Amino acid sequence: MRAALIHRYGGPEELSVETVPEPEAGPGRVLVDVTLAGLNYADLECRTGEYLRFPLPAVLGVDVVGRRREDGRRVVALLRTGGGYAHVAAPEAAHTVEVPDGVDDEQALGLLEQGATAYGALTLAGRLRPGDAVGVSAAAGGVGHLAVQLARELGASRVVALSSTPEKREYLLSLGADTVLDPADPDLAGRLAESGGLDLFLDSVGGPVLRAGLAGLAPFGRLVSVGARGGVEDAFTMGELTERSAGAQGFWLKHVLTDRALFEGVADHLFRLAAEKRVVARIDRTVPLSGVAGAHRAMAARETIGKVLVDVHREE
Ligand SMILES: NC(=O)c1ccc[n+]([C@@H]2O[C@H](COP(=O)([O-])OP(=O)(O)OC[C@H]3O[C@@H](n4cnc5c(N)ncnc54)[C@H](OP(=O)(O)O)[C@@H]3O)[C@@H](O)[C@H]2O)c1
């Protein structure tokens, strides 16, 4: 089969498309004939070795949509050990869900990994309640643009969306955000604190953005972190939380995946919202397998809006 893989950790130039043996299903795993693979920010950090260090050589990619080989059913699979940028993947059976007829491949793949992260962070970690004012950083990204839509669905009274370019902020207004802010605004904390502050701030950037989110919380507000972009300092003290009666919590999708009933429940909910077009994954672009390195560069350069897909059967 063909796959995009790395032989050593490093820049996008380390990604090469090669012919490799198909993976074996092994105990608890299934084979999936991949139609499309997804790109996630985590892939960039796996490529450099900063996040999950897969044994080398490694096929990157943590989410796919395709056909389960044993029964031909259409499934989305989340791959905690990579292997997505390939004709065939071997996910854990428990990390695979069937896609209902009313949801197409692009939407299913655009929604599951990043949508489950957004949904879990807002509800399981952030305990979002109707009427809450919600802030979202990197709001035009894969997780962020779904978090903005889900916050609205869950009854947020106000959504404040952070993104770095006027084009992305324009998009976020069209998505229903009430206020859009530039994360580089020198008074970001002050702007977040306007109108009484935020009840919940969902952050995936860390550093100064996370700290501004904390400063912008209303009393009893909650800060939820799903990650940070490399090399940023997140530290704040318990005293700073106490001063604001604030809470801080992390969220990792792994803890949804290890609970099959929870994972199925979240996936069902997202697919229902997708079938009813109440939440729509924006597909930024679909690149051929040979275009994965370029897509990594585009994501690192903050050029992408929504989800990037890889057509693993196309090479140019
Ligand atoms: N905890 C979990 O279980 C979990 C699961 C999935 C994803 N995540 C995390 O969620 C975040 C979002 O993931 P995603 O896949 O949806 O990616 P993404 O948000 O689509 O990533 C691209 C966007 O990140 C923003 N960004 C902020 N600082 C950046 C920097 N220093 N360099 C490059 N981009 C930067 C940019 O938006 P602006 O230009 O608008 O700032 C950029 O467009 C990541 O931190 C990821 O690790 C966590």
Short mmCIF file of C-alpha atoms and ligand atoms in Angstrom, two decimals:
data_model
loop_
_atom_site.label_atom_id
_atom_site.label_comp_id
_atom_site.label_asym_id
_atom_site.label_seq_id
_atom_site.Cartn_x
_atom_site.Cartn_y
_atom_site.Cartn_z
CA MET A 1 0.00 0.00 0.00
CA ARG A 2 1.01 3.67 -0.29
CA ALA A 3 1.53 5.77 2.83
CA ALA A 4 3.08 9.09 3.94
CA LEU A 5 5.66 8.42 6.63
CA ILE A 6 8.69 9.77 8.44
CA HIS A 7 11.98 8.00 9.05
CA ARG A 8 13.15 10.59 11.55
CA TYR A 9 11.61 13.44 13.53
CA GLY A 10 11.89 16.86 11.94
CA GLY A 11 10.32 19.33 9.51
CA PRO A 12 7.67 18.70 6.82
CA GLU A 13 10.46 17.66 4.41
CA GLU A 14 10.80 14.44 6.45
CA LEU A 15 7.41 13.25 5.12
CA SER A 16 7.74 10.96 2.11
CA VAL A 17 5.23 8.86 0.19
CA GLU A 18 6.37 5.25 -0.13
CA THR A 19 5.14 1.72 -0.74
CA VAL A 20 5.00 -0.14 2.58
CA PRO A 21 3.40 -3.39 3.82
CA GLU A 22 -0.21 -3.19 4.97
CA PRO A 23 -0.61 -3.12 8.78
CA GLU A 24 -1.84 -6.26 10.54
CA ALA A 25 -5.08 -6.14 12.47
CA GLY A 26 -3.73 -7.84 15.62
CA PRO A 27 -5.80 -8.46 18.79
CA GLY A 28 -8.58 -5.93 19.36
CA ARG A 29 -7.92 -4.15 16.08
CA VAL A 30 -9.70 -4.02 12.74
CA LEU A 31 -8.54 -3.16 9.24
CA VAL A 32 -10.03 -0.11 7.54
CA ASP A 33 -9.65 0.61 3.82
CA VAL A 34 -9.12 4.34 4.10
CA THR A 35 -11.02 6.80 1.91
CA LEU A 36 -9.82 10.03 3.54
CA ALA A 37 -7.39 10.80 6.35
CA GLY A 38 -7.55 13.90 8.54
CA LEU A 39 -4.89 16.42 9.47
CA ASN A 40 -4.62 17.49 13.11
CA TYR A 41 -2.32 19.95 14.83
CA ALA A 42 -1.03 17.00 16.85
CA ASP A 43 0.39 15.53 13.60
CA LEU A 44 2.80 18.47 13.39
CA GLU A 45 3.99 17.78 16.94
CA CYS A 46 4.23 14.01 16.30
CA ARG A 47 6.35 14.79 13.22
CA THR A 48 8.81 16.83 15.26
CA GLY A 49 8.75 14.33 18.14
CA GLU A 50 7.43 16.93 20.61
CA TYR A 51 4.18 15.07 21.36
CA LEU A 52 3.56 11.32 20.93
CA ARG A 53 6.82 9.72 19.77
CA PHE A 54 5.70 6.87 17.54
CA PRO A 55 8.35 4.21 16.81
CA LEU A 56 10.14 5.04 13.52
CA PRO A 57 9.55 4.72 10.66
CA ALA A 58 6.07 6.03 11.42
CA VAL A 59 2.98 6.64 9.31
CA LEU A 60 1.42 9.78 10.80
CA GLY A 61 -2.28 10.65 10.96
CA VAL A 62 -4.72 10.06 13.84
CA ASP A 63 -8.14 9.99 12.16
CA VAL A 64 -9.56 8.30 9.06
CA VAL A 65 -12.84 7.53 7.36
CA GLY A 66 -13.21 4.43 5.21
CA ARG A 67 -14.68 0.93 4.97
CA ARG A 68 -14.17 -1.68 7.68
CA ARG A 69 -12.75 -4.61 5.76
CA GLU A 70 -14.60 -7.38 7.64
CA ASP A 71 -18.09 -6.11 6.78
CA GLY A 72 -17.67 -3.18 4.37
CA ARG A 73 -19.38 -0.77 6.82
CA ARG A 74 -18.48 2.92 6.60
CA VAL A 75 -16.57 3.93 9.74
CA VAL A 76 -14.54 6.73 11.26
CA ALA A 77 -11.58 5.60 13.34
CA LEU A 78 -9.38 7.51 15.75
CA LEU A 79 -5.80 6.19 15.80
CA ARG A 80 -3.96 6.82 19.03
CA THR A 81 -0.77 5.36 17.59
CA GLY A 82 -0.93 7.00 14.15
CA GLY A 83 -1.13 5.19 10.82
CA GLY A 84 -3.78 7.36 9.16
CA TYR A 85 -2.00 8.73 6.06
CA ALA A 86 -2.23 5.36 4.27
CA HIS A 87 -4.41 3.17 2.07
CA VAL A 88 -5.09 0.85 5.03
CA ALA A 89 -5.21 1.59 8.78
CA ALA A 90 -5.50 -0.76 11.77
CA PRO A 91 -7.35 1.11 14.55
CA GLU A 92 -8.51 -0.40 17.82
CA ALA A 93 -12.03 -1.74 17.25
CA ALA A 94 -13.20 0.26 20.29
CA HIS A 95 -11.99 3.51 18.70
CA THR A 96 -14.06 2.97 15.57
CA VAL A 97 -17.65 4.13 15.03
CA GLU A 98 -20.06 3.52 12.17
CA VAL A 99 -21.15 6.58 10.20
CA PRO A 100 -24.90 7.04 9.73
CA ASP A 101 -26.26 7.38 6.18
CA GLY A 102 -27.17 11.05 6.59
CA VAL A 103 -23.54 12.08 7.20
CA ASP A 104 -21.00 12.10 4.36
CA ASP A 105 -17.35 11.05 4.66
CA GLU A 106 -16.01 14.62 4.80
CA GLN A 107 -18.38 15.70 7.56
CA ALA A 108 -17.87 12.51 9.58
CA LEU A 109 -14.11 12.90 9.50
CA GLY A 110 -14.22 16.66 9.99
CA LEU A 111 -16.36 16.19 13.10
CA LEU A 112 -15.17 13.24 15.12
CA GLU A 113 -11.66 13.88 16.50
CA GLN A 114 -11.91 17.66 16.77
CA GLY A 115 -15.66 17.76 17.49
CA ALA A 116 -15.38 15.22 20.31
CA THR A 117 -12.54 17.31 21.71
CA ALA A 118 -14.59 20.50 21.53
CA TYR A 119 -17.69 18.81 22.94
CA GLY A 120 -15.81 17.04 25.74
CA ALA A 121 -13.90 20.18 26.69
CA LEU A 122 -17.06 22.31 26.79
CA THR A 123 -19.32 19.83 28.57
CA LEU A 124 -17.35 17.17 30.47
CA ALA A 125 -14.54 19.47 31.58
CA GLY A 126 -16.11 22.94 31.24
CA ARG A 127 -19.62 22.00 32.50
CA LEU A 128 -21.13 24.52 30.09
CA ARG A 129 -24.58 25.68 31.23
CA PRO A 130 -27.20 27.47 29.12
CA GLY A 131 -26.66 31.21 29.46
CA ASP A 132 -22.88 30.95 29.90
CA ALA A 133 -20.61 33.43 28.11
CA VAL A 134 -17.98 31.32 26.34
CA GLY A 135 -14.58 32.25 24.89
CA VAL A 136 -12.70 30.07 22.40
CA SER A 137 -9.07 30.51 21.26
CA ALA A 138 -7.79 29.39 17.81
CA ALA A 139 -11.51 29.58 17.05
CA ALA A 140 -11.19 29.20 13.26
CA GLY A 141 -9.18 25.98 13.65
CA GLY A 142 -10.35 22.38 13.48
CA VAL A 143 -11.38 22.19 17.15
CA GLY A 144 -12.20 25.89 17.46
CA HIS A 145 -14.76 26.29 14.68
CA LEU A 146 -16.69 23.30 16.03
CA ALA A 147 -16.44 24.63 19.60
CA VAL A 148 -18.00 27.94 18.48
CA GLN A 149 -20.94 26.08 16.88
CA LEU A 150 -21.32 23.63 19.77
CA ALA A 151 -21.27 26.40 22.37
CA ARG A 152 -24.19 28.01 20.53
CA GLU A 153 -26.01 24.64 20.34
CA LEU A 154 -25.50 24.14 24.07
CA GLY A 155 -27.14 27.46 24.87
CA ALA A 156 -24.22 29.86 25.37
CA SER A 157 -25.54 33.40 25.71
CA ARG A 158 -22.43 34.92 24.10
CA VAL A 159 -19.49 33.49 22.16
CA VAL A 160 -16.19 35.38 22.01
CA ALA A 161 -13.91 33.93 19.31
CA LEU A 162 -10.15 34.57 19.01
CA SER A 163 -8.32 34.32 15.71
CA SER A 164 -5.25 35.92 14.17
CA THR A 165 -6.42 37.31 10.81
CA PRO A 166 -9.28 39.55 9.62
CA GLU A 167 -10.36 36.83 7.16
CA LYS A 168 -10.68 34.25 9.93
CA ARG A 169 -12.47 36.71 12.22
CA GLU A 170 -14.92 37.52 9.39
CA TYR A 171 -15.57 33.78 9.02
CA LEU A 172 -16.20 33.47 12.78
CA LEU A 173 -18.78 36.25 12.68
CA SER A 174 -20.54 34.39 9.86
CA LEU A 175 -20.50 31.30 12.10
CA GLY A 176 -22.44 33.14 14.82
CA ALA A 177 -19.69 34.45 17.11
CA ASP A 178 -20.87 37.62 18.89
CA THR A 179 -17.43 39.14 19.35
CA VAL A 180 -14.16 38.40 17.55
CA LEU A 181 -10.75 39.32 18.92
CA ASP A 182 -7.16 39.18 17.74
CA PRO A 183 -5.10 37.06 20.19
CA ALA A 184 -2.27 39.58 19.69
CA ASP A 185 -4.44 42.46 21.01
CA PRO A 186 -2.26 44.09 23.72
CA ASP A 187 -5.36 44.42 25.93
CA LEU A 188 -6.71 40.91 25.25
CA ALA A 189 -7.46 40.30 28.95
CA GLY A 190 -9.39 43.57 29.19
CA ARG A 191 -11.38 42.80 26.06
CA LEU A 192 -12.28 39.32 27.34
CA ALA A 193 -13.40 40.79 30.67
CA GLU A 194 -15.86 43.20 28.97
CA SER A 195 -19.60 42.67 29.52
CA GLY A 196 -19.03 40.92 32.84
CA GLY A 197 -16.38 38.47 31.66
CA LEU A 198 -16.52 34.86 30.57
CA ASP A 199 -18.04 31.89 32.38
CA LEU A 200 -15.94 29.48 30.34
CA PHE A 201 -12.76 29.93 28.29
CA LEU A 202 -11.70 27.02 26.06
CA ASP A 203 -8.01 27.35 25.20
CA SER A 204 -5.72 25.40 22.89
CA VAL A 205 -2.89 27.94 22.61
CA GLY A 206 -1.45 28.36 26.12
CA GLY A 207 0.99 31.04 27.30
CA PRO A 208 -0.24 34.65 27.11
CA VAL A 209 -3.59 33.61 25.58
CA LEU A 210 -4.32 31.21 28.44
CA ARG A 211 -3.32 33.86 30.97
CA ALA A 212 -5.55 36.46 29.27
CA GLY A 213 -8.37 33.90 29.38
CA LEU A 214 -7.90 33.53 33.13
CA ALA A 215 -7.88 37.32 33.62
CA GLY A 216 -11.05 37.60 31.51
CA LEU A 217 -13.11 35.14 33.58
CA ALA A 218 -16.19 36.19 35.52
CA PRO A 219 -16.34 35.07 39.18
CA PHE A 220 -16.76 31.26 39.27
CA GLY A 221 -15.59 31.09 35.64
CA ARG A 222 -13.82 27.99 34.31
CA LEU A 223 -10.67 27.76 32.25
CA VAL A 224 -10.35 24.59 30.14
CA SER A 225 -7.13 23.73 28.34
CA VAL A 226 -6.89 21.13 25.57
CA GLY A 227 -3.27 21.85 24.68
CA ALA A 228 -0.64 24.46 23.98
CA ARG A 229 1.45 25.39 20.96
CA GLY A 230 5.10 24.45 21.56
CA GLY A 231 7.35 26.28 23.96
CA VAL A 232 4.84 28.43 25.83
CA GLU A 233 4.75 28.98 29.59
CA ASP A 234 1.36 28.27 31.15
CA ALA A 235 2.06 28.67 34.85
CA PHE A 236 -0.35 30.42 37.18
CA THR A 237 -0.79 29.98 40.88
CA MET A 238 -3.60 28.55 42.97
CA GLY A 239 -3.82 32.01 44.53
CA GLU A 240 -4.72 33.51 41.14
CA LEU A 241 -7.60 31.04 40.84
CA THR A 242 -8.76 31.76 44.38
CA GLU A 243 -8.74 35.54 43.76
CA ARG A 244 -11.29 35.01 40.99
CA SER A 245 -13.15 32.00 42.44
CA ALA A 246 -12.03 30.43 39.16
CA GLY A 247 -11.54 26.82 38.15
CA ALA A 248 -8.93 25.37 35.78
CA GLN A 249 -9.23 21.97 34.15
CA GLY A 250 -7.53 20.02 31.41
CA PHE A 251 -9.21 17.80 28.85
CA TRP A 252 -7.70 14.91 26.89
CA LEU A 253 -9.79 12.99 24.34
CA LYS A 254 -8.01 9.79 25.37
CA HIS A 255 -10.25 9.69 28.45
CA VAL A 256 -13.36 9.64 26.28
CA LEU A 257 -11.92 6.91 24.07
CA THR A 258 -11.17 4.64 27.02
CA ASP A 259 -14.89 4.65 27.92
CA ARG A 260 -16.69 3.01 24.98
CA ALA A 261 -20.20 4.03 26.09
CA LEU A 262 -19.09 7.65 26.51
CA PHE A 263 -17.31 7.66 23.13
CA GLU A 264 -20.37 6.20 21.37
CA GLY A 265 -22.64 8.72 23.08
CA VAL A 266 -20.48 11.67 22.02
CA ALA A 267 -20.16 10.34 18.44
CA ASP A 268 -23.94 9.75 18.17
CA HIS A 269 -24.61 13.27 19.40
CA LEU A 270 -22.16 14.84 16.92
CA PHE A 271 -23.45 12.78 13.99
CA ARG A 272 -27.05 13.74 14.86
CA LEU A 273 -26.09 17.44 14.87
CA ALA A 274 -24.27 16.92 11.55
CA ALA A 275 -27.22 15.10 9.94
CA GLU A 276 -29.46 18.02 10.95
CA LYS A 277 -26.82 20.49 9.67
CA ARG A 278 -26.80 22.17 13.08
CA VAL A 279 -23.03 21.74 13.26
CA VAL A 280 -21.03 21.78 10.02
CA ALA A 281 -17.34 20.98 9.68
CA ARG A 282 -15.71 23.47 7.32
CA ILE A 283 -13.39 21.64 4.93
CA ASP A 284 -10.48 23.97 4.24
CA ARG A 285 -8.93 21.80 1.52
CA THR A 286 -8.44 18.20 0.48
CA VAL A 287 -4.85 17.41 -0.52
CA PRO A 288 -3.40 14.34 -2.24
CA LEU A 289 -1.16 11.98 -0.26
CA SER A 290 1.82 13.69 -1.84
CA GLY A 291 0.50 17.03 -0.55
CA VAL A 292 0.70 16.16 3.14
CA ALA A 293 4.00 18.00 3.71
CA GLY A 294 2.53 21.14 2.11
CA ALA A 295 -0.57 20.83 4.28
CA HIS A 296 1.63 20.58 7.40
CA ARG A 297 3.36 23.80 6.29
CA ALA A 298 0.02 25.55 5.72
CA MET A 299 -1.27 24.56 9.16
CA ALA A 300 1.96 25.69 10.86
CA ALA A 301 1.71 29.02 8.97
CA ARG A 302 -1.83 29.46 10.40
CA GLU A 303 -3.34 29.50 6.89
CA THR A 304 -6.03 26.84 7.39
CA ILE A 305 -9.64 27.41 8.43
CA GLY A 306 -11.49 24.35 9.76
CA LYS A 307 -10.43 20.85 8.76
CA VAL A 308 -7.80 19.68 6.26
CA LEU A 309 -8.38 16.30 4.60
CA VAL A 310 -6.03 13.96 2.74
CA ASP A 311 -7.24 11.93 -0.25
CA VAL A 312 -4.92 8.96 0.31
CA HIS A 313 -5.64 7.53 -3.16
CA ARG A 314 -4.49 10.60 -5.05
CA GLU A 315 -0.83 11.42 -5.77
CA GLU A 316 0.27 14.27 -7.99
N1 LIG B 1 -6.68 17.52 24.41
C1 LIG B 1 -7.09 16.81 23.38
O1 LIG B 1 -7.59 15.70 23.51
C2 LIG B 1 -6.93 17.39 21.99
C3 LIG B 1 -7.50 16.74 20.89
C4 LIG B 1 -7.38 17.36 19.63
C5 LIG B 1 -6.71 18.55 19.52
N2 LIG B 1 -6.14 19.11 20.63
C6 LIG B 1 -5.42 20.39 20.56
O2 LIG B 1 -6.33 21.36 20.10
C7 LIG B 1 -5.62 22.34 19.36
C8 LIG B 1 -6.29 22.54 18.04
O3 LIG B 1 -6.04 21.41 17.22
P1 LIG B 1 -6.52 21.40 15.71
O4 LIG B 1 -6.07 20.11 15.15
O5 LIG B 1 -7.94 21.80 15.63
O6 LIG B 1 -5.58 22.53 15.07
P2 LIG B 1 -5.96 23.99 14.54
O7 LIG B 1 -6.56 24.78 15.66
O8 LIG B 1 -6.72 23.88 13.28
O9 LIG B 1 -4.49 24.52 14.28
C9 LIG B 1 -4.21 25.57 13.45
C10 LIG B 1 -4.48 26.92 14.11
O10 LIG B 1 -3.80 27.04 15.37
C11 LIG B 1 -3.69 28.41 15.71
N3 LIG B 1 -2.40 28.71 16.33
C12 LIG B 1 -2.23 29.33 17.51
N4 LIG B 1 -0.95 29.44 17.82
C13 LIG B 1 -0.26 28.89 16.80
C14 LIG B 1 1.12 28.73 16.54
N5 LIG B 1 2.06 29.14 17.41
N6 LIG B 1 1.49 28.11 15.40
C15 LIG B 1 0.56 27.67 14.54
N7 LIG B 1 -0.77 27.81 14.74
C16 LIG B 1 -1.17 28.43 15.86
C17 LIG B 1 -3.85 29.17 14.41
O11 LIG B 1 -5.05 29.90 14.52
P3 LIG B 1 -4.98 31.50 14.68
O12 LIG B 1 -4.05 31.93 13.58
O13 LIG B 1 -6.35 31.93 14.48
O14 LIG B 1 -4.43 31.75 16.05
C18 LIG B 1 -3.93 28.07 13.35
O15 LIG B 1 -4.75 28.42 12.26
C19 LIG B 1 -4.15 21.86 19.31
O16 LIG B 1 -3.44 22.49 20.36
C20 LIG B 1 -4.27 20.39 19.58
O17 LIG B 1 -3.11 19.84 20.10
C21 LIG B 1 -6.25 18.55 21.85
#
